[in-house]
Amino acid sequence: MTAPKVKEKTRQELHLESITWSGLTWINIEQPTEQETEYLAQHYPFHPLDLDDCLSRIQRPKIDEYKGYLFLVFHFPVFDKEARVTTSSQVSAFIGEKYLITLHKGDLKPLVKLFRECQIDEGSREFYFSQGSGHLLYRIVDRLVDYCLPIVNKIGESIELTEDNIFAGRRLPRAIED
C-alpha cells in the first residue's frame, strides 16, 4: 500500500508531519488525539484496537502482525531533570512496505531530532529512507536505545546501591522501606 499524500491543510488541522523520499513516507504524529487516529482510520486499513492503543497511556509493548503491515508499541525511559524522576514514554508505530507512521508524546528528543534532520537534510533522507521502512524503523529504535542506555545504567546503579544497603543492614529512606 502506498501512503497517501498528506495535504498542507490537513497538516495544519492535525498534529502530523510527513516526509516522502524515494517512494517511502514517514508520517510523524506528536501528541496524537482522536482526530489523528481518525485520519489514519480513513486512509489506512489499520485495526481499530491498534488505533485505540496509540491513545492509551499505558499499553504493553507488543508487535501485532497483519496482512500488509505491523503494529508495534515500544516504551523508552525519559528522565525529567527538574523533578528528578524517570518515566516511560510510549512510541507506537505502523510499518508497511512504503510507509512508517510513528505516534508519540514528543518527549523523546532523538526521535524528534531525527525527524527534523530528515526534513532538512537530503543526505539524511537518502541514508535513512533508501533501504526501506524496516531500515528506517531500525535506525529510529537504535537512536532511542543509545539515548536510553545512560538512563537505564543509572537506574541499575541505584538498584545496586539499594541492594547493597539492604544486605549491609543499613537504614533506608522511609519511602524505600514502604
PDB file of C-alpha atoms in Angstrom:
ATOM      1  CA  MET A   1       0.000   0.000   0.000  1.00  0.00           C
ATOM      2  CA  THR A   2       1.307   3.406  -0.946  1.00  0.00           C
ATOM      3  CA  ALA A   3       0.961   6.105   1.691  1.00  0.00           C
ATOM      4  CA  PRO A   4      -1.489   8.846   0.726  1.00  0.00           C
ATOM      5  CA  LYS A   5      -0.095  12.344   0.334  1.00  0.00           C
ATOM      6  CA  VAL A   6      -0.770  14.492   3.380  1.00  0.00           C
ATOM      7  CA  LYS A   7      -2.290  17.773   2.215  1.00  0.00           C
ATOM      8  CA  GLU A   8      -0.993  21.040   3.666  1.00  0.00           C
ATOM      9  CA  LYS A   9      -4.435  21.905   5.048  1.00  0.00           C
ATOM     10  CA  THR A  10      -4.593  18.518   6.784  1.00  0.00           C
ATOM     11  CA  ARG A  11      -1.171  19.116   8.349  1.00  0.00           C
ATOM     12  CA  GLN A  12      -2.367  22.396   9.813  1.00  0.00           C
ATOM     13  CA  GLU A  13      -5.528  20.845  11.261  1.00  0.00           C
ATOM     14  CA  LEU A  14      -3.816  17.753  12.672  1.00  0.00           C
ATOM     15  CA  HIS A  15      -0.627  17.195  14.658  1.00  0.00           C
ATOM     16  CA  LEU A  16       1.099  15.299  11.882  1.00  0.00           C
ATOM     17  CA  GLU A  17       4.004  15.856   9.576  1.00  0.00           C
ATOM     18  CA  SER A  18       5.274  13.728   6.740  1.00  0.00           C
ATOM     19  CA  ILE A  19       8.375  13.202   4.672  1.00  0.00           C
ATOM     20  CA  THR A  20       8.354  11.261   1.402  1.00  0.00           C
ATOM     21  CA  TRP A  21      11.570  10.232  -0.299  1.00  0.00           C
ATOM     22  CA  SER A  22      12.088   7.618  -2.988  1.00  0.00           C
ATOM     23  CA  GLY A  23       8.593   6.168  -2.560  1.00  0.00           C
ATOM     24  CA  LEU A  24       8.784   5.820   1.242  1.00  0.00           C
ATOM     25  CA  THR A  25       6.681   8.052   3.504  1.00  0.00           C
ATOM     26  CA  TRP A  26       7.346   8.674   7.199  1.00  0.00           C
ATOM     27  CA  ILE A  27       4.379  10.228   8.981  1.00  0.00           C
ATOM     28  CA  ASN A  28       5.260  11.518  12.435  1.00  0.00           C
ATOM     29  CA  ILE A  29       2.448  12.340  14.864  1.00  0.00           C
ATOM     30  CA  GLU A  30       3.320  14.082  18.123  1.00  0.00           C
ATOM     31  CA  GLN A  31       0.756  14.125  20.923  1.00  0.00           C
ATOM     32  CA  PRO A  32      -1.838  12.119  18.984  1.00  0.00           C
ATOM     33  CA  THR A  33      -5.537  12.700  19.586  1.00  0.00           C
ATOM     34  CA  GLU A  34      -8.673  11.037  18.261  1.00  0.00           C
ATOM     35  CA  GLN A  35      -8.509  13.387  15.254  1.00  0.00           C
ATOM     36  CA  GLU A  36      -5.181  11.914  14.142  1.00  0.00           C
ATOM     37  CA  THR A  37      -6.270   8.302  14.693  1.00  0.00           C
ATOM     38  CA  GLU A  38      -9.487   9.039  12.785  1.00  0.00           C
ATOM     39  CA  TYR A  39      -7.369  10.373   9.900  1.00  0.00           C
ATOM     40  CA  LEU A  40      -5.343   7.136   9.961  1.00  0.00           C
ATOM     41  CA  ALA A  41      -8.541   5.039  10.060  1.00  0.00           C
ATOM     42  CA  GLN A  42      -9.825   6.843   6.954  1.00  0.00           C
ATOM     43  CA  HIS A  43      -6.599   6.403   4.967  1.00  0.00           C
ATOM     44  CA  TYR A  44      -5.205   3.045   6.128  1.00  0.00           C
ATOM     45  CA  PRO A  45      -6.665  -0.401   6.873  1.00  0.00           C
ATOM     46  CA  PHE A  46      -5.469  -0.365  10.496  1.00  0.00           C
ATOM     47  CA  HIS A  47      -7.242  -2.399  13.160  1.00  0.00           C
ATOM     48  CA  PRO A  48      -9.403  -0.128  15.361  1.00  0.00           C
ATOM     49  CA  LEU A  49      -7.948  -1.589  18.576  1.00  0.00           C
ATOM     50  CA  ASP A  50      -4.439  -0.663  17.455  1.00  0.00           C
ATOM     51  CA  LEU A  51      -5.573   2.889  16.783  1.00  0.00           C
ATOM     52  CA  ASP A  52      -7.053   2.963  20.300  1.00  0.00           C
ATOM     53  CA  ASP A  53      -3.748   1.642  21.669  1.00  0.00           C
ATOM     54  CA  CYS A  54      -1.991   4.669  20.177  1.00  0.00           C
ATOM     55  CA  LEU A  55      -4.004   6.892  22.513  1.00  0.00           C
ATOM     56  CA  SER A  56      -3.641   4.647  25.553  1.00  0.00           C
ATOM     57  CA  ARG A  57      -1.316   5.995  28.212  1.00  0.00           C
ATOM     58  CA  ILE A  58      -0.229   2.555  29.353  1.00  0.00           C
ATOM     59  CA  GLN A  59      -0.124  -0.015  26.589  1.00  0.00           C
ATOM     60  CA  ARG A  60       2.138  -3.028  26.914  1.00  0.00           C
ATOM     61  CA  PRO A  61       4.997  -3.272  24.423  1.00  0.00           C
ATOM     62  CA  LYS A  62       3.946  -5.563  21.597  1.00  0.00           C
ATOM     63  CA  ILE A  63       4.066  -6.468  17.934  1.00  0.00           C
ATOM     64  CA  ASP A  64       0.823  -7.239  16.078  1.00  0.00           C
ATOM     65  CA  GLU A  65       1.176  -8.743  12.616  1.00  0.00           C
ATOM     66  CA  TYR A  66      -1.419  -8.104   9.926  1.00  0.00           C
ATOM     67  CA  LYS A  67      -1.583  -8.644   6.203  1.00  0.00           C
ATOM     68  CA  GLY A  68       0.494  -5.814   4.732  1.00  0.00           C
ATOM     69  CA  TYR A  69       1.670  -4.127   7.935  1.00  0.00           C
ATOM     70  CA  LEU A  70       2.915  -4.490  11.502  1.00  0.00           C
ATOM     71  CA  PHE A  71       1.815  -2.531  14.552  1.00  0.00           C
ATOM     72  CA  LEU A  72       4.442  -2.067  17.262  1.00  0.00           C
ATOM     73  CA  VAL A  73       4.425  -0.470  20.699  1.00  0.00           C
ATOM     74  CA  PHE A  74       7.705   0.468  22.389  1.00  0.00           C
ATOM     75  CA  HIS A  75       8.468   2.041  25.760  1.00  0.00           C
ATOM     76  CA  PHE A  76      11.574   4.102  26.449  1.00  0.00           C
ATOM     77  CA  PRO A  77      12.649   5.784  29.687  1.00  0.00           C
ATOM     78  CA  VAL A  78      12.682   9.575  29.846  1.00  0.00           C
ATOM     79  CA  PHE A  79      14.418  11.404  32.695  1.00  0.00           C
ATOM     80  CA  ASP A  80      12.856  14.641  33.945  1.00  0.00           C
ATOM     81  CA  LYS A  81      15.802  16.669  35.279  1.00  0.00           C
ATOM     82  CA  GLU A  82      13.636  19.127  37.218  1.00  0.00           C
ATOM     83  CA  ALA A  83      11.526  16.517  39.014  1.00  0.00           C
ATOM     84  CA  ARG A  84      14.448  14.026  39.086  1.00  0.00           C
ATOM     85  CA  VAL A  85      12.080  11.269  38.023  1.00  0.00           C
ATOM     86  CA  THR A  86      12.266   8.694  35.243  1.00  0.00           C
ATOM     87  CA  THR A  87       9.037   7.914  33.411  1.00  0.00           C
ATOM     88  CA  SER A  88       8.110   5.714  30.488  1.00  0.00           C
ATOM     89  CA  SER A  89       7.312   7.198  27.098  1.00  0.00           C
ATOM     90  CA  GLN A  90       5.385   5.207  24.508  1.00  0.00           C
ATOM     91  CA  VAL A  91       6.129   5.095  20.794  1.00  0.00           C
ATOM     92  CA  SER A  92       3.544   3.395  18.590  1.00  0.00           C
ATOM     93  CA  ALA A  93       4.441   2.523  15.006  1.00  0.00           C
ATOM     94  CA  PHE A  94       2.647   1.216  11.945  1.00  0.00           C
ATOM     95  CA  ILE A  95       5.032  -0.113   9.327  1.00  0.00           C
ATOM     96  CA  GLY A  96       4.228  -1.218   5.804  1.00  0.00           C
ATOM     97  CA  GLU A  97       6.346  -1.635   2.704  1.00  0.00           C
ATOM     98  CA  LYS A  98       6.035   2.014   1.629  1.00  0.00           C
ATOM     99  CA  TYR A  99       5.346   3.803   4.913  1.00  0.00           C
ATOM    100  CA  LEU A 100       6.262   4.210   8.551  1.00  0.00           C
ATOM    101  CA  ILE A 101       3.922   6.025  10.915  1.00  0.00           C
ATOM    102  CA  THR A 102       5.183   6.969  14.375  1.00  0.00           C
ATOM    103  CA  LEU A 103       2.963   8.288  17.170  1.00  0.00           C
ATOM    104  CA  HIS A 104       4.430   9.613  20.426  1.00  0.00           C
ATOM    105  CA  LYS A 105       4.231  12.362  23.042  1.00  0.00           C
ATOM    106  CA  GLY A 106       7.173  14.284  21.587  1.00  0.00           C
ATOM    107  CA  ASP A 107       9.350  13.909  24.687  1.00  0.00           C
ATOM    108  CA  LEU A 108      11.884  11.541  23.119  1.00  0.00           C
ATOM    109  CA  LYS A 109      14.460  14.005  21.814  1.00  0.00           C
ATOM    110  CA  PRO A 110      16.306  11.616  19.470  1.00  0.00           C
ATOM    111  CA  LEU A 111      13.092  10.774  17.613  1.00  0.00           C
ATOM    112  CA  VAL A 112      12.105  14.428  17.260  1.00  0.00           C
ATOM    113  CA  LYS A 113      15.652  15.373  16.168  1.00  0.00           C
ATOM    114  CA  LEU A 114      15.857  12.550  13.625  1.00  0.00           C
ATOM    115  CA  PHE A 115      12.584  13.592  12.009  1.00  0.00           C
ATOM    116  CA  ARG A 116      13.765  17.227  11.822  1.00  0.00           C
ATOM    117  CA  GLU A 117      17.120  16.094  10.412  1.00  0.00           C
ATOM    118  CA  CYS A 118      15.360  14.130   7.668  1.00  0.00           C
ATOM    119  CA  GLN A 119      13.118  17.117   6.875  1.00  0.00           C
ATOM    120  CA  ILE A 120      16.084  19.449   6.449  1.00  0.00           C
ATOM    121  CA  ASP A 121      18.894  17.325   5.021  1.00  0.00           C
ATOM    122  CA  GLU A 122      18.609  15.412   1.756  1.00  0.00           C
ATOM    123  CA  GLY A 123      21.665  13.301   2.624  1.00  0.00           C
ATOM    124  CA  SER A 124      19.945  12.148   5.809  1.00  0.00           C
ATOM    125  CA  ARG A 125      16.776  11.304   3.876  1.00  0.00           C
ATOM    126  CA  GLU A 126      18.819   9.261   1.438  1.00  0.00           C
ATOM    127  CA  PHE A 127      20.643   7.415   4.240  1.00  0.00           C
ATOM    128  CA  TYR A 128      17.573   6.646   6.351  1.00  0.00           C
ATOM    129  CA  PHE A 129      14.972   6.111   3.610  1.00  0.00           C
ATOM    130  CA  SER A 130      16.938   4.366   0.838  1.00  0.00           C
ATOM    131  CA  GLN A 131      16.848   0.875   2.355  1.00  0.00           C
ATOM    132  CA  GLY A 132      13.130   0.785   3.105  1.00  0.00           C
ATOM    133  CA  SER A 133      10.761   1.202   6.011  1.00  0.00           C
ATOM    134  CA  GLY A 134      12.354  -1.580   8.081  1.00  0.00           C
ATOM    135  CA  HIS A 135      15.739   0.117   7.940  1.00  0.00           C
ATOM    136  CA  LEU A 136      14.199   3.459   8.886  1.00  0.00           C
ATOM    137  CA  LEU A 137      12.454   1.904  11.907  1.00  0.00           C
ATOM    138  CA  TYR A 138      15.665   0.108  12.892  1.00  0.00           C
ATOM    139  CA  ARG A 139      17.574   3.412  12.819  1.00  0.00           C
ATOM    140  CA  ILE A 140      14.907   5.136  14.931  1.00  0.00           C
ATOM    141  CA  VAL A 141      14.954   2.372  17.556  1.00  0.00           C
ATOM    142  CA  ASP A 142      18.771   2.307  17.503  1.00  0.00           C
ATOM    143  CA  ARG A 143      18.912   6.040  18.251  1.00  0.00           C
ATOM    144  CA  LEU A 144      16.354   5.701  21.036  1.00  0.00           C
ATOM    145  CA  VAL A 145      18.234   2.796  22.633  1.00  0.00           C
ATOM    146  CA  ASP A 146      21.509   4.760  22.506  1.00  0.00           C
ATOM    147  CA  TYR A 147      19.718   7.677  24.176  1.00  0.00           C
ATOM    148  CA  CYS A 148      18.237   5.453  26.882  1.00  0.00           C
ATOM    149  CA  LEU A 149      21.339   3.460  27.841  1.00  0.00           C
ATOM    150  CA  PRO A 150      22.710   6.092  30.272  1.00  0.00           C
ATOM    151  CA  ILE A 151      19.276   6.331  31.914  1.00  0.00           C
ATOM    152  CA  VAL A 152      18.989   2.545  32.247  1.00  0.00           C
ATOM    153  CA  ASN A 153      22.559   2.324  33.578  1.00  0.00           C
ATOM    154  CA  LYS A 154      21.780   4.972  36.222  1.00  0.00           C
ATOM    155  CA  ILE A 155      18.655   3.062  37.290  1.00  0.00           C
ATOM    156  CA  GLY A 156      20.749  -0.111  37.556  1.00  0.00           C
ATOM    157  CA  GLU A 157      23.329   1.664  39.725  1.00  0.00           C
ATOM    158  CA  SER A 158      20.571   2.950  42.032  1.00  0.00           C
ATOM    159  CA  ILE A 159      19.138  -0.554  42.379  1.00  0.00           C
ATOM    160  CA  GLU A 160      22.574  -2.000  43.178  1.00  0.00           C
ATOM    161  CA  LEU A 161      23.206   0.687  45.807  1.00  0.00           C
ATOM    162  CA  THR A 162      19.834  -0.012  47.411  1.00  0.00           C
ATOM    163  CA  GLU A 163      20.547  -3.766  47.428  1.00  0.00           C
ATOM    164  CA  ASP A 164      23.978  -3.177  48.993  1.00  0.00           C
ATOM    165  CA  ASN A 165      22.410  -1.043  51.720  1.00  0.00           C
ATOM    166  CA  ILE A 166      19.718  -3.639  52.424  1.00  0.00           C
ATOM    167  CA  PHE A 167      22.169  -6.533  52.690  1.00  0.00           C
ATOM    168  CA  ALA A 168      24.572  -4.463  54.806  1.00  0.00           C
ATOM    169  CA  GLY A 169      21.720  -3.814  57.246  1.00  0.00           C
ATOM    170  CA  ARG A 170      21.807  -0.059  56.727  1.00  0.00           C
ATOM    171  CA  ARG A 171      18.725   2.013  57.342  1.00  0.00           C
ATOM    172  CA  LEU A 172      16.927   3.027  54.119  1.00  0.00           C
ATOM    173  CA  PRO A 173      14.850   6.122  53.465  1.00  0.00           C
ATOM    174  CA  ARG A 174      11.258   5.538  54.624  1.00  0.00           C
ATOM    175  CA  ALA A 175       9.883   5.797  51.060  1.00  0.00           C
ATOM    176  CA  ILE A 176      12.003   2.817  50.020  1.00  0.00           C
ATOM    177  CA  GLU A 177      11.025   0.778  53.100  1.00  0.00           C
ATOM    178  CA  ASP A 178       7.332   1.259  52.364  1.00  0.00           C
TER     179      ASP A 178
END
